[in-house]
Amino acid sequence: MATSLTLNTPLDMHLHLRDEAMLKLVAPLTAQTFSGALVMPNLVPPVTTFEALKAYEQRILDAASYEDFKPYMTLFFQQYDKAFLEKVKEHIIGIKLYPAGITTNSETGVSSIDSETLRPTLEAMSDLGIPLCVHGETNGFVMDREKEFMPIYESLAQNFPKLKIIMEHITTKDAVELLDKYENLYATITVQHLLITLDDVAGGMLQPHLFCKPIAKRYEDRDALVKVALNAHPKVMFGSDSAPHPKHKKEACGCAAGVFTAPIALQILAGLFETHGKLDNLQAFISDNALNIYGITPPKKEITLVKEPFLVPENYSGEGEMVVPMYAGQTLSWSLA
Ligand code: DOR
Ligand code: ZN
């Protein structure tokens, strides 16, 4: 039985770092264990200009306080012209598309995701090799939102066959099935969606710290996600979607969507992969697949985990901000060495 595990260049390919005091609080928690992270652009206002992008990148580097951490920056999708995209290409890893109003700070997202309307920008991205990261939910019934988005993914995949499309934070077996249907579709999976179902969120007393979008689904959905993650399907990457909100906005009437997992993600994944006898596949899920898909070379970093109990802190706080992690107060079976 394994008692320790070393991971090379762990990557979090979907991360919310926020800004100001929250950024200063959470950035080091990712930077201590990850070599790099793909940073979401849903600030207020969203990151849509070259100047805002570079300034945010610098604030992240200042806050992270680890030199072996690389933030991979993204722009918030809107119609961009090719000359602009040529200029920013070397500074971004992708562009994140949000349907308007679907989640936190997405009000200025796309109101109708139609391949013809979006063609100029998507064609330019395709020509320039800029991946498209997508929050794939409609505004239908909450449990069906991702499933209803599948035809939109199909249309994008067919219309732009050279465009790399990443289905972010997939939560359903429908999304898992679509992965192998189109060469240019990829996916990220979070920690929470590998572990919980809607039962954990709302089956007993309501658990605000497990509430996120897309919401956790059915057992058969979770099983499908666990299967592709454990088998290190080459088109699947780890993306935590760690999304910190201040404690008072989670433990509130009108709870903000987002699960904060940055400081516990690796420990939980080690436990999950070990339980299923698949520890050998964690390296691919946590790093190698992303290296291949995005063609990146992050800073070298080795992180060792040991099979020793880790008591998850009740909260992380600093500069007037306080955020509660998933599994606060619970003991995990793996810790950072
Ligand atoms: O739960 C979520 N929180 N889902 C998202 O898509 C956005 C994120 C956030 O920014 O808080
Ligand atoms: Zn997200």
CSV table of N, CA, C and O and ligand atoms in Angstrom, one decimal, residues 16 18 42 98 103-104 135 169 211-214 241 243 245 257-259, ligand 1:
chain,number,residue,atom,x,y,z
A,16,HIS,N,-10.4,30.2,-10.1
A,16,HIS,CA,-10.8,31.6,-9.9
A,16,HIS,C,-9.9,32.1,-8.8
A,16,HIS,O,-9.9,31.6,-7.7
A,18,ARG,N,-9.9,35.7,-8.2
A,18,ARG,CA,-10.5,37.0,-7.8
A,18,ARG,C,-9.4,38.1,-7.8
A,18,ARG,O,-8.5,38.0,-8.5
A,42,ASN,N,-13.5,36.1,-15.0
A,42,ASN,CA,-14.8,36.7,-14.6
A,42,ASN,C,-14.7,37.7,-13.4
A,42,ASN,O,-15.3,37.5,-12.4
A,98,TYR,N,-18.8,32.5,-21.6
A,98,TYR,CA,-19.9,32.3,-20.6
A,98,TYR,C,-21.2,32.7,-21.3
A,98,TYR,O,-21.3,33.8,-21.9
A,103,THR,N,-23.9,32.4,-14.5
A,103,THR,CA,-23.1,32.2,-13.3
A,103,THR,C,-22.5,33.5,-12.8
A,103,THR,O,-22.8,34.6,-13.3
A,104,THR,N,-21.7,33.4,-11.7
A,104,THR,CA,-21.1,34.6,-11.1
A,104,THR,C,-20.4,35.5,-12.2
A,104,THR,O,-19.6,35.0,-13.0
A,135,HIS,N,-18.2,27.5,-20.5
A,135,HIS,CA,-19.1,27.2,-19.4
A,135,HIS,C,-20.4,26.7,-20.1
A,135,HIS,O,-21.2,27.5,-20.6
A,169,HIS,N,-15.5,22.1,-16.4
A,169,HIS,CA,-16.2,21.5,-15.3
A,169,HIS,C,-17.4,20.6,-15.6
A,169,HIS,O,-18.5,20.9,-15.2
A,211,PHE,N,-22.3,24.2,-2.8
A,211,PHE,CA,-23.1,24.7,-3.9
A,211,PHE,C,-22.3,25.4,-5.0
A,211,PHE,O,-21.5,26.3,-4.7
A,212,CYS,N,-22.4,24.9,-6.2
A,212,CYS,CA,-21.6,25.5,-7.3
A,212,CYS,C,-22.4,25.4,-8.6
A,212,CYS,O,-23.4,24.7,-8.6
A,213,LYS,N,-21.9,26.0,-9.6
A,213,LYS,CA,-22.5,25.9,-10.9
A,213,LYS,C,-21.5,25.4,-11.9
A,213,LYS,O,-20.4,26.0,-11.9
A,214,PRO,N,-21.7,24.3,-12.6
A,214,PRO,CA,-23.0,23.5,-12.6
A,214,PRO,C,-23.1,22.7,-11.3
A,214,PRO,O,-22.1,22.3,-10.7
A,241,ASP,N,-11.9,24.5,-10.6
A,241,ASP,CA,-13.0,25.5,-10.5
A,241,ASP,C,-13.1,26.0,-9.0
A,241,ASP,O,-14.2,26.4,-8.6
A,243,ALA,N,-13.5,28.3,-6.4
A,243,ALA,CA,-14.2,29.6,-6.6
A,243,ALA,C,-14.5,30.2,-5.2
A,243,ALA,O,-15.6,30.0,-4.7
A,245,HIS,N,-15.6,32.5,-2.3
A,245,HIS,CA,-16.5,33.7,-2.0
A,245,HIS,C,-16.4,33.9,-0.5
A,245,HIS,O,-16.1,32.9,0.3
A,257,ALA,N,-22.6,31.0,-5.7
A,257,ALA,CA,-22.1,29.7,-6.3
A,257,ALA,C,-20.6,29.6,-6.3
A,257,ALA,O,-20.0,30.5,-6.8
A,258,GLY,N,-20.1,28.5,-5.8
A,258,GLY,CA,-18.6,28.3,-5.9
A,258,GLY,C,-18.2,27.4,-4.7
A,258,GLY,O,-18.6,27.7,-3.6
A,259,VAL,N,-17.3,26.5,-5.0
A,259,VAL,CA,-16.7,25.6,-3.9
A,259,VAL,C,-15.2,25.9,-3.9
A,259,VAL,O,-14.5,25.9,-4.9
B,1,DOR,O1,-19.9,27.8,-9.0
B,1,DOR,C1,-19.3,28.6,-9.8
B,1,DOR,N1,-18.6,29.6,-9.3
B,1,DOR,N2,-19.4,28.4,-11.1
B,1,DOR,C2,-19.0,29.3,-12.0
B,1,DOR,O2,-19.1,29.0,-13.1
B,1,DOR,C3,-18.4,30.5,-11.5
B,1,DOR,C4,-17.8,30.4,-10.2
B,1,DOR,C5,-17.5,31.8,-9.6
B,1,DOR,O3,-16.9,32.6,-10.3
B,1,DOR,O4,-17.8,31.9,-8.4
